[in-house]
Coordinates of C-alpha atoms and ligand atoms in Angstrom, one line a residue:
M1 CA 13.2 5.3 -15.9
T2 CA 15.5 2.6 -14.5
I3 CA 13.0 -0.3 -13.8
A4 CA 12.1 -1.7 -16.9
M5 CA 8.2 -2.2 -17.7
P6 CA 7.7 -5.3 -20.7
K7 CA 7.9 -4.0 -23.9
P8 CA 4.8 -2.9 -25.7
S9 CA 2.7 -5.4 -28.3
P10 CA 3.3 -3.5 -32.0
E11 CA 0.3 -6.4 -32.7
I12 CA -1.9 -4.0 -29.9
L13 CA -0.7 -0.7 -30.4
G14 CA -1.4 -1.2 -34.5
R15 CA -5.4 -1.8 -33.3
R16 CA -5.8 0.6 -30.6
A17 CA -9.0 3.0 -32.7
E18 CA -10.4 -0.8 -33.5
I19 CA -9.9 -1.6 -29.8
V20 CA -11.2 2.1 -28.2
S21 CA -14.5 1.6 -30.7
A22 CA -14.6 -2.2 -28.9
L23 CA -14.8 -0.7 -25.5
R24 CA -16.7 2.3 -26.4
A25 CA -19.7 -0.4 -27.3
I26 CA -19.0 -1.6 -23.9
V27 CA -18.7 1.3 -21.8
P28 CA -21.1 4.2 -23.7
G29 CA -20.6 7.9 -23.1
E30 CA -17.6 9.4 -21.5
G31 CA -16.8 5.8 -19.8
V32 CA -13.5 5.6 -22.8
V33 CA -11.3 8.1 -22.5
D34 CA -8.5 7.6 -25.8
A35 CA -6.9 11.5 -26.0
S36 CA -3.1 11.8 -25.0
V37 CA -3.9 14.9 -22.7
E38 CA -6.7 13.4 -20.9
M39 CA -5.0 10.3 -20.3
R40 CA -2.2 12.8 -18.4
V41 CA -3.7 12.5 -15.1
F42 CA -3.8 8.4 -15.1
E43 CA -0.3 8.6 -16.6
T44 CA 1.1 7.7 -13.1
D45 CA 1.1 6.6 -9.1
A46 CA 2.3 7.6 -6.8
L47 CA 5.3 6.6 -6.9
T48 CA 5.9 9.8 -9.3
A49 CA 9.2 8.6 -10.7
Y50 CA 7.6 6.3 -13.1
R51 CA 4.5 7.6 -16.4
Q52 CA 3.5 6.1 -18.8
L53 CA 0.0 7.0 -20.8
P54 CA -1.9 3.8 -20.9
L55 CA -3.3 2.3 -24.6
A56 CA -6.9 3.7 -23.3
V57 CA -8.8 3.9 -20.1
V58 CA -11.8 3.5 -19.3
L59 CA -14.1 3.8 -16.7
P60 CA -16.9 1.4 -15.7
E61 CA -20.0 1.4 -13.7
T62 CA -21.5 -1.6 -13.9
V63 CA -20.0 -5.4 -13.0
P64 CA -21.1 -6.6 -16.5
Q65 CA -19.3 -3.9 -17.6
V66 CA -16.2 -5.0 -15.9
A67 CA -16.8 -8.5 -16.6
A68 CA -17.3 -8.1 -20.4
I69 CA -14.0 -5.4 -20.8
L70 CA -11.9 -8.6 -19.0
R71 CA -13.8 -11.3 -21.4
Y72 CA -13.0 -8.7 -24.3
C73 CA -9.3 -7.8 -23.8
H74 CA -9.0 -11.9 -22.7
A75 CA -9.8 -13.0 -26.5
N76 CA -7.7 -10.3 -27.7
R77 CA -5.0 -10.7 -25.6
I78 CA -4.9 -7.2 -24.3
P79 CA -3.3 -6.6 -20.4
V80 CA -5.6 -4.5 -18.2
V81 CA -4.0 -2.9 -15.1
P82 CA -6.7 -2.3 -12.3
R83 CA -7.1 1.1 -10.5
G84 CA -8.4 3.1 -7.8
S85 CA -7.0 5.9 -6.9
G86 CA -3.8 5.9 -8.3
T87 CA -2.1 6.3 -4.8
S88 CA 0.6 3.1 -4.6
L89 CA 3.6 4.2 -3.2
S90 CA 5.0 0.6 -5.5
G91 CA 3.8 1.8 -9.0
G92 CA 1.0 -0.8 -8.8
S93 CA -1.4 1.1 -11.0
L94 CA 1.3 1.7 -13.6
P95 CA -0.2 2.0 -17.0
L96 CA 1.0 -0.2 -19.3
E97 CA 1.9 1.9 -22.9
D98 CA 0.1 -1.5 -24.6
G99 CA -2.8 -1.7 -21.8
V100 CA -6.0 -0.9 -20.9
L101 CA -6.0 0.8 -17.9
L102 CA -9.8 -0.3 -15.7
V103 CA -10.2 2.5 -13.6
L104 CA -13.2 1.6 -10.5
S105 CA -13.5 5.2 -9.4
R106 CA -17.2 5.3 -10.3
F107 CA -18.0 2.1 -8.5
N108 CA -18.5 4.5 -5.3
R109 CA -21.7 3.6 -3.3
I110 CA -22.0 2.1 0.0
L111 CA -24.0 -0.5 -0.6
D112 CA -25.3 -1.3 3.1
V113 CA -24.4 -1.0 6.5
D114 CA -25.1 -3.9 8.7
F115 CA -24.9 -2.6 12.7
D116 CA -26.0 -5.2 14.1
N117 CA -24.2 -7.6 12.1
R118 CA -21.1 -4.8 12.5
C119 CA -20.2 -4.9 9.0
A120 CA -20.8 -2.7 5.3
V121 CA -21.2 -3.7 2.2
V122 CA -19.2 -1.0 0.1
Q123 CA -17.9 -0.9 -4.2
P124 CA -14.4 -0.8 -4.8
G125 CA -13.9 2.8 -5.2
V126 CA -15.3 4.2 -2.3
T127 CA -12.3 5.6 0.0
N128 CA -11.6 4.4 3.0
L129 CA -12.0 7.3 5.0
G130 CA -15.5 7.3 3.1
I131 CA -16.5 4.4 5.2
T132 CA -16.1 5.6 8.4
K133 CA -18.1 8.8 7.2
A134 CA -20.7 7.0 6.1
V135 CA -20.9 4.8 9.8
E136 CA -19.7 7.5 12.8
H137 CA -23.0 8.9 12.9
A138 CA -24.0 5.4 15.2
G139 CA -20.2 5.5 17.1
F140 CA -19.1 3.0 14.5
Y141 CA -15.3 3.0 12.2
Y142 CA -13.6 1.3 9.6
A143 CA -10.3 0.3 11.5
P144 CA -7.0 0.1 8.9
D145 CA -6.5 4.2 8.3
P146 CA -3.6 4.4 6.0
S147 CA -2.0 8.0 5.8
S148 CA -4.2 8.0 2.3
Q149 CA -7.0 6.9 3.3
I150 CA -9.0 10.5 2.4
A151 CA -7.9 9.6 -1.0
C152 CA -7.2 5.9 -1.1
S153 CA -10.1 3.2 -2.5
I154 CA -11.3 -0.1 -0.2
G155 CA -10.7 -1.3 -3.9
G156 CA -7.6 -0.8 -3.2
N157 CA -6.6 -1.3 -0.3
V158 CA -7.9 -4.8 -0.8
A159 CA -5.5 -5.3 -3.5
E160 CA -2.8 -4.0 -1.0
N161 CA -3.5 -5.3 1.9
S162 CA -3.1 -2.0 3.3
G163 CA -2.2 -0.8 7.1
G164 CA -2.4 2.1 8.7
V165 CA -1.1 3.3 12.6
H166 CA -4.4 2.0 14.7
C167 CA -3.4 -1.9 12.8
L168 CA -1.4 -2.4 16.0
K169 CA -4.4 -3.6 17.4
Y170 CA -7.1 -4.0 15.1
G171 CA -5.1 -5.4 12.1
L172 CA -4.4 -4.7 8.2
T173 CA -6.9 -4.5 5.7
A174 CA -6.7 -8.8 5.6
N175 CA -8.3 -8.8 9.4
N176 CA -10.8 -6.4 8.6
V177 CA -12.6 -7.5 5.1
L178 CA -14.8 -10.2 5.5
G179 CA -16.0 -11.2 2.5
V180 CA -15.2 -9.5 -1.9
E181 CA -17.1 -9.8 -5.1
F182 CA -14.1 -10.0 -7.8
V183 CA -14.2 -10.4 -11.8
T184 CA -11.2 -12.7 -13.4
M185 CA -10.2 -12.0 -16.6
E186 CA -11.6 -14.8 -18.2
G187 CA -14.6 -12.3 -17.4
D188 CA -16.0 -15.2 -14.1
V189 CA -18.0 -12.6 -11.5
I190 CA -16.5 -14.9 -8.1
R191 CA -17.9 -14.2 -4.3
L192 CA -16.1 -14.8 -1.7
G193 CA -16.8 -14.9 2.1
G194 CA -19.6 -12.8 3.2
K195 CA -21.4 -11.0 6.4
H196 CA -20.3 -14.4 8.0
L197 CA -17.1 -15.3 9.7
D198 CA -15.6 -18.2 8.3
A199 CA -15.5 -20.2 5.1
E200 CA -14.4 -23.8 4.5
G201 CA -12.6 -24.6 1.4
Y202 CA -9.4 -22.8 1.0
D203 CA -8.9 -18.9 1.8
L204 CA -9.3 -17.7 -0.8
L205 CA -10.1 -14.5 0.4
G206 CA -6.9 -14.6 1.9
L207 CA -5.5 -14.8 -1.1
M208 CA -7.3 -12.0 -3.1
T209 CA -5.8 -9.7 -0.4
G210 CA -2.7 -8.4 -1.4
S211 CA -3.2 -9.5 -4.9
E212 CA -1.9 -6.5 -5.9
G213 CA -4.7 -6.8 -8.9
L214 CA -2.8 -9.6 -10.7
L215 CA -5.5 -11.9 -9.6
G216 CA -8.3 -10.0 -10.2
V217 CA -10.7 -7.0 -10.4
V218 CA -12.3 -6.3 -7.4
T219 CA -16.1 -5.1 -7.5
E220 CA -17.5 -4.9 -3.8
V221 CA -16.0 -5.4 -0.5
T222 CA -17.6 -6.4 2.9
V223 CA -15.6 -5.4 5.2
R224 CA -16.2 -5.3 9.3
I225 CA -16.8 -1.7 11.5
L226 CA -16.3 -1.3 15.2
Q227 CA -17.9 0.4 17.8
A228 CA -15.6 3.4 18.4
P229 CA -13.6 3.2 22.0
E230 CA -15.4 4.7 25.0
T231 CA -12.1 6.9 25.4
A232 CA -8.7 7.3 23.3
R233 CA -6.0 9.7 24.8
A234 CA -2.9 10.2 22.6
V235 CA 0.7 11.4 24.2
L236 CA 3.4 12.6 22.0
I237 CA 7.2 11.4 24.0
G238 CA 10.3 12.9 23.0
F239 CA 13.6 11.3 23.1
P240 CA 17.4 12.0 22.8
T241 CA 18.0 9.1 21.0
S242 CA 15.9 6.7 18.3
E243 CA 17.5 4.1 19.8
Q244 CA 16.3 5.1 23.5
A245 CA 12.4 5.3 21.1
G246 CA 13.4 1.7 20.0
A247 CA 14.2 0.3 23.3
C248 CA 10.7 2.4 24.5
V249 CA 8.7 1.2 21.9
A250 CA 10.1 -2.5 22.8
E251 CA 8.9 -2.3 26.2
I252 CA 5.8 -1.0 26.1
I253 CA 5.1 -4.3 23.9
A254 CA 6.8 -6.5 26.1
Q255 CA 4.9 -5.3 28.8
G256 CA 1.5 -6.8 27.7
I257 CA 0.0 -3.2 26.3
I258 CA -1.2 -2.9 22.6
P259 CA -2.0 0.6 22.1
G260 CA -4.4 1.8 19.7
G261 CA -1.6 3.3 17.7
M262 CA 2.4 3.3 18.5
E263 CA 4.3 5.7 15.5
M264 CA 7.9 7.3 15.9
M265 CA 9.5 9.5 13.8
D266 CA 12.9 10.7 13.2
R267 CA 14.0 14.9 13.7
P268 CA 13.9 15.3 10.3
A269 CA 10.2 14.1 9.7
I270 CA 10.0 15.6 12.9
L271 CA 11.0 19.5 11.7
A272 CA 8.6 18.4 8.3
A273 CA 5.6 17.8 10.2
E274 CA 5.9 20.7 12.4
A275 CA 6.7 23.0 10.0
F276 CA 3.7 22.0 8.0
V277 CA 0.4 21.3 10.4
H278 CA 1.9 22.9 13.7
A279 CA 0.7 19.7 15.5
G280 CA 2.3 21.0 18.3
Y281 CA 5.8 18.4 18.3
P282 CA 8.7 18.9 20.6
L283 CA 11.5 20.4 18.1
D284 CA 14.6 19.6 20.7
V285 CA 14.3 16.0 20.7
E286 CA 16.1 13.5 18.3
A287 CA 12.9 11.1 17.7
L288 CA 9.4 11.1 19.1
L289 CA 6.9 8.5 19.8
I290 CA 2.5 9.3 19.5
V291 CA 1.3 6.3 21.4
E292 CA -2.7 6.1 21.6
L293 CA -4.1 3.6 24.3
D294 CA -7.8 3.3 23.8
G295 CA -10.8 1.6 25.7
V296 CA -12.8 2.4 28.9
K297 CA -12.0 5.3 31.0
A298 CA -10.3 3.9 33.9
E299 CA -7.8 1.2 31.9
V300 CA -6.6 3.8 29.4
D301 CA -5.8 6.4 32.5
H302 CA -4.1 3.2 33.9
L303 CA -2.2 2.2 30.4
L304 CA -1.5 5.9 29.9
S305 CA 0.9 6.2 33.7
E306 CA 2.5 2.5 32.8
V307 CA 3.7 4.2 29.5
E308 CA 4.6 7.4 30.7
G309 CA 7.3 5.3 33.2
I310 CA 8.1 2.5 30.8
A311 CA 9.1 5.9 28.7
T312 CA 11.0 7.9 31.6
K313 CA 12.9 4.5 32.4
N314 CA 14.0 4.6 28.9
G315 CA 15.0 8.5 28.7
A316 CA 12.6 10.2 28.0
T317 CA 12.3 13.7 28.2
T318 CA 9.6 15.1 27.2
A319 CA 6.2 13.4 27.4
R320 CA 2.3 15.5 27.2
V321 CA -0.9 14.0 27.0
S322 CA -3.5 15.0 24.9
Q323 CA -6.0 17.0 26.7
S324 CA -9.3 16.9 23.8
A325 CA -10.4 15.1 21.0
E326 CA -9.1 17.6 18.9
E327 CA -5.6 18.2 20.7
R328 CA -5.3 13.7 19.9
M329 CA -6.5 14.2 16.3
R330 CA -3.7 17.1 15.8
F331 CA -1.6 15.0 16.8
W332 CA -1.9 12.2 14.2
A333 CA -2.7 14.9 11.7
G334 CA 1.0 15.4 11.7
R335 CA 1.9 12.7 11.7
K336 CA -0.2 11.2 8.6
A337 CA 1.2 14.3 6.6
A338 CA 4.8 13.3 7.2
F339 CA 4.6 12.4 3.2
P340 CA 3.7 15.4 1.9
A341 CA 5.6 17.4 4.5
V342 CA 8.2 16.2 3.6
G343 CA 7.7 16.4 -0.2
R344 CA 8.3 20.6 1.4
I345 CA 11.9 20.1 2.2
S346 CA 12.4 18.0 -0.8
P347 CA 11.9 17.8 -4.5
D348 CA 11.4 14.9 -4.3
Y349 CA 11.4 11.2 -2.5
L350 CA 10.9 8.0 -2.6
C351 CA 9.0 5.7 0.2
M352 CA 10.5 2.5 1.3
D353 CA 8.4 0.3 3.1
G354 CA 10.2 -2.3 5.3
T355 CA 9.2 -4.7 7.8
I356 CA 11.7 -5.7 10.6
P357 CA 11.5 -7.7 13.9
R358 CA 11.1 -4.6 16.6
K359 CA 14.6 -5.5 18.7
E360 CA 16.5 -4.3 15.2
L361 CA 16.0 -1.5 14.9
P362 CA 19.2 0.2 16.1
R363 CA 20.5 -2.0 14.0
V364 CA 19.4 -0.9 10.3
L365 CA 19.0 2.9 12.1
A366 CA 23.0 2.8 12.5
G367 CA 23.0 1.2 8.7
M368 CA 20.5 3.9 6.9
K369 CA 22.9 6.3 8.2
A370 CA 25.6 5.2 6.8
L371 CA 24.1 4.1 3.6
S372 CA 22.9 7.8 3.1
E373 CA 26.5 9.0 3.6
K374 CA 27.6 6.3 1.0
Y375 CA 24.6 7.4 -1.6
G376 CA 25.7 11.4 -0.2
L377 CA 21.5 11.4 0.0
G378 CA 19.3 12.4 2.9
V379 CA 16.6 10.3 4.7
A380 CA 13.4 11.0 7.2
N381 CA 11.9 8.4 8.9
V382 CA 8.7 7.3 10.0
F383 CA 7.9 5.1 11.5
H384 CA 4.9 1.9 12.7
A385 CA 7.1 1.6 15.4
G386 CA 4.5 -1.3 17.1
D387 CA 4.7 -3.3 14.2
G388 CA 8.5 -2.8 13.0
N389 CA 7.2 -1.8 10.1
L390 CA 10.1 1.4 8.8
H391 CA 8.9 3.7 6.1
P392 CA 12.7 5.3 5.8
L393 CA 11.9 9.2 2.8
I394 CA 14.9 8.7 0.8
L395 CA 15.1 12.8 -0.1
Y396 CA 16.5 13.7 -3.9
D397 CA 16.2 15.4 -7.1
A398 CA 15.0 14.0 -10.4
S399 CA 16.2 17.3 -11.9
K400 CA 19.8 16.5 -11.2
D401 CA 21.4 13.7 -13.3
D402 CA 22.2 10.3 -11.4
E403 CA 20.0 10.9 -8.3
L404 CA 17.3 8.5 -9.2
Q405 CA 19.7 6.2 -9.9
R406 CA 21.6 6.5 -6.3
A407 CA 18.0 6.8 -4.4
E408 CA 16.7 2.9 -5.9
D409 CA 20.2 2.1 -5.1
F410 CA 20.0 3.1 -1.9
G411 CA 16.3 2.1 -0.9
A412 CA 17.3 -1.8 -2.4
D413 CA 20.1 -1.5 0.3
I414 CA 17.9 -0.5 3.0
L415 CA 15.8 -3.1 1.8
R416 CA 18.5 -6.1 1.6
L417 CA 19.3 -5.0 5.4
C418 CA 15.6 -5.5 6.7
V419 CA 15.5 -8.9 4.9
E420 CA 19.3 -9.8 6.0
V421 CA 18.0 -8.4 10.0
G422 CA 14.7 -11.2 9.3
G423 CA 12.5 -8.9 8.5
V424 CA 10.5 -8.8 5.2
L425 CA 10.9 -6.2 1.6
T426 CA 7.2 -4.6 2.2
G427 CA 5.0 -3.5 5.1
E428 CA 2.1 -2.4 3.2
H429 CA 2.8 -0.9 0.2
G430 CA 3.3 -3.8 -2.2
V431 CA 5.8 -4.9 -4.1
G432 CA 5.0 -3.8 -7.2
I433 CA 7.3 -2.4 -9.8
E434 CA 9.2 -0.4 -7.1
K435 CA 10.3 -4.3 -5.6
R436 CA 9.8 -6.9 -8.2
D437 CA 13.8 -6.9 -8.9
L438 CA 14.4 -7.4 -5.0
M439 CA 12.1 -10.5 -4.5
P440 CA 14.8 -13.0 -5.8
E441 CA 16.8 -11.2 -2.7
M442 CA 13.3 -12.4 -0.4
F443 CA 12.1 -16.0 -1.8
A444 CA 14.1 -18.7 -2.9
E445 CA 13.5 -20.2 -6.7
D446 CA 10.8 -22.6 -5.8
D447 CA 8.7 -20.0 -3.6
L448 CA 8.4 -17.8 -6.8
K449 CA 7.5 -21.1 -8.5
H450 CA 4.7 -21.2 -6.9
Q451 CA 4.2 -18.0 -6.3
I452 CA 3.8 -17.9 -10.2
R453 CA 1.8 -21.7 -10.3
V454 CA -1.1 -19.5 -8.4
K455 CA -0.9 -16.5 -10.4
C456 CA -1.5 -18.9 -13.5
A457 CA -4.4 -20.7 -12.1
F458 CA -6.0 -17.3 -12.2
D459 CA -4.6 -15.7 -14.8
D460 CA -2.6 -17.9 -17.4
R461 CA -2.2 -15.6 -20.4
H462 CA -0.4 -12.9 -17.9
L463 CA -2.7 -10.3 -18.7
L464 CA -3.8 -8.9 -15.2
N465 CA -0.6 -5.9 -14.3
P466 CA 1.6 -7.7 -16.0
G467 CA 5.6 -6.1 -15.3
K468 CA 4.1 -6.2 -11.6
V469 CA 5.3 -7.9 -8.5
F470 CA 7.1 -11.0 -10.2
P471 CA 11.0 -10.3 -11.9
V472 CA 9.6 -13.0 -14.9
L473 CA 7.1 -14.3 -16.3
H474 CA 7.0 -18.3 -18.1
R475 CA 4.4 -19.7 -19.9
C476 CA 2.4 -21.5 -17.6
A477 CA 2.6 -24.6 -19.2
E478 CA 6.6 -24.5 -18.9
L479 CA 6.4 -23.7 -14.8
G480 CA 8.2 -27.3 -14.1
R481 CA 11.3 -25.5 -16.5
L482 CA 11.4 -22.0 -14.5
H483 CA 14.4 -20.4 -13.6
V484 CA 14.7 -17.1 -11.4
H485 CA 17.1 -15.1 -11.9
A486 CA 18.8 -12.9 -9.2
G487 CA 19.0 -8.7 -9.8
K488 CA 17.6 -6.7 -12.3
L489 CA 16.2 -8.1 -15.0
P490 CA 15.5 -6.3 -18.2
F491 CA 11.9 -8.3 -19.1
P492 CA 13.4 -8.1 -22.9
D493 CA 10.0 -10.9 -24.1
L494 CA 7.4 -11.1 -21.5
P495 CA 5.3 -13.4 -22.9
R496 CA 1.5 -12.9 -24.8
F497 CA -0.1 -15.8 -24.9
Ligands
LIG501 C1 0.7 9.8 1.3 C2 0.7 8.5 0.6 C3 0.1 8.1 1.9 C4 0.3 6.5 2.4 N1 0.3 6.2 3.4 C5 -0.2 4.9 3.2 C6 -0.2 4.1 4.7 O1 -0.5 4.5 5.8 N2 -0.6 3.1 4.8 C7 -0.4 1.8 3.5 O2 -0.9 0.9 3.8 N3 -0.6 2.6 2.6 C8 -0.5 4.3 2.8 N4 0.1 4.5 1.2 C9 0.0 3.8 0.0 C10 -2.0 3.7 -0.8 O3 -2.2 4.4 -0.5 C11 -2.2 2.7 -0.8 O4 -1.4 1.7 -0.9 C12 -3.5 2.2 -0.7 O5 -4.7 0.7 -0.8 C13 -4.2 2.1 -2.9 O6 -5.2 2.5 -3.2 P1 -5.2 3.0 -4.3 O7 -7.2 3.0 -4.6 O8 -4.5 4.7 -4.8 O9 -5.0 1.9 -5.6 P2 -4.1 2.2 -6.3 O10 -2.9 2.9 -6.3 O11 -5.3 2.8 -7.3 O12 -3.7 0.8 -6.9 C14 -2.8 -0.2 -5.8 C15 -2.8 -1.6 -6.5 O13 -4.3 -1.8 -6.6 C16 -4.5 -2.3 -7.2 N5 -6.0 -2.1 -7.3 C17 -6.8 -1.0 -6.8 N6 -8.2 -1.6 -6.9 C18 -8.4 -2.6 -7.3 C19 -9.2 -3.1 -7.9 N7 -10.5 -2.8 -8.0 N8 -9.2 -4.9 -7.9 C20 -7.9 -5.7 -7.9 N9 -7.1 -4.6 -8.2 C21 -7.0 -3.4 -7.6 C22 -4.3 -1.7 -8.5 O14 -3.9 -2.6 -10.0 C23 -2.6 -1.7 -7.6 O15 -2.0 -2.8 -8.0 C24 -0.1 5.8 1.3 C25 0.3 6.5 -0.1 C26 0.5 8.0 -0.2 C27 0.6 8.4 -1.2

């Protein structure tokens, strides 16, 4: 493990039996797990290089239970890590040795589908795809579609402000959530937004979306549902170089065309995905674009021919348009399975998530190639090309001595490069522990100080998901004197209040 976590409190560890029985009094039956062997399934999320057994796992079923757990933990100064399905790629739901892991998977009901108001009210443990499944019979769907949508929870999506291949046109989670109910660390139940489109006052809903489990525990979500477009067709376009594919992406957007999705894969990613899913990808190209156009049929046909024209102008060597809904789904299946497909060609991989201005793609790709040589590690690239959101997958073998460290250093340099060209550290996977120590590269001391002040307003004892997002936390009362250091910090004595 190369990223340091807060030191556990010996006092809390010593009170474990008493804490477990207090939690059992709140959630009876099988809702509290404390045997090491049974807690193993919760010891990591999708950042699998990091593992930690929690103090105890609690799986509440009702909002009053969540409130009672948080109230008890607040009174007893016990850290709490909220968890949905555990698919975070940034270590956001990594447990703490002296912390309670609060798992929302039993909150798995669709509470209300309101076609008239085009929204659905769901519990946070419902999977992303589960929302679309609940409304597709009437021709509706939930637009943000992370590749993990079969497993990840909508509560996790809200906490990470997750994206997906269709977010270029339809927006991220933040643009598709109308309301949430959440419970504060002190056990208060708060409602923000609802079925209506706007609310007066501070945009606290915007604040909760992307708050990575640091401000409250989401217990209900109201999402926008959309009517499925009349027609959707995808085209696979192959290029001899990634630079040409990047130029094509920039020109499509510059022409005023906003595709439903526009994704790019480089050769290692194409080969891995094709071998895994048999999506029909061309194997003789260096870069592949998948561009989906949706809308009424005449518009889609017109835009398809425009896109093909732009592609030819930018040097495309192949273009294949889906001829059926099944074929379109197969084109996307390859892209959506790209991460697990890369897992078949390398023992381990780290998935980065920087976002850059689209025009900087050639510079960043060239930089990444040089870094790959410097660190002696391979990289496969998958991009949400339209959004400029990069997902370099760094290939390494954790069983080899220094490869994890080298992979992390390589990843940190990629993210520094993204910031250098005017981009950001994360497009959709969150900061978690993975990018925590890089935050001072992106934000000045005053920026971080004010972000931590917001955290203090919700959780002044820093008990919700400590050790994530912020490179250092100070007592809220001391914020005036806060000093944030650049570089890796060992978290020597994260304060417990
Ligand atoms: C193969 C693969 C592909 C992926 N593809 C994408 C992609 O295309 N786009 C994308 O954006 N992400 C993607 N991800 C990342 C991940 O799926 C998302 O971040 C997802 O939103 C996490 O949801 P989860 O339920 O698994 O949350 P978890 O991993 O359990 O938790 C994530 C964070 O949310 C917090 N949290 C969870 N539930 C709650 C709650 N109810 N209240 C408050 N805080 C909560 C946790 O504390 C943690 O900080 C991918 C992951 C994998 C493994």
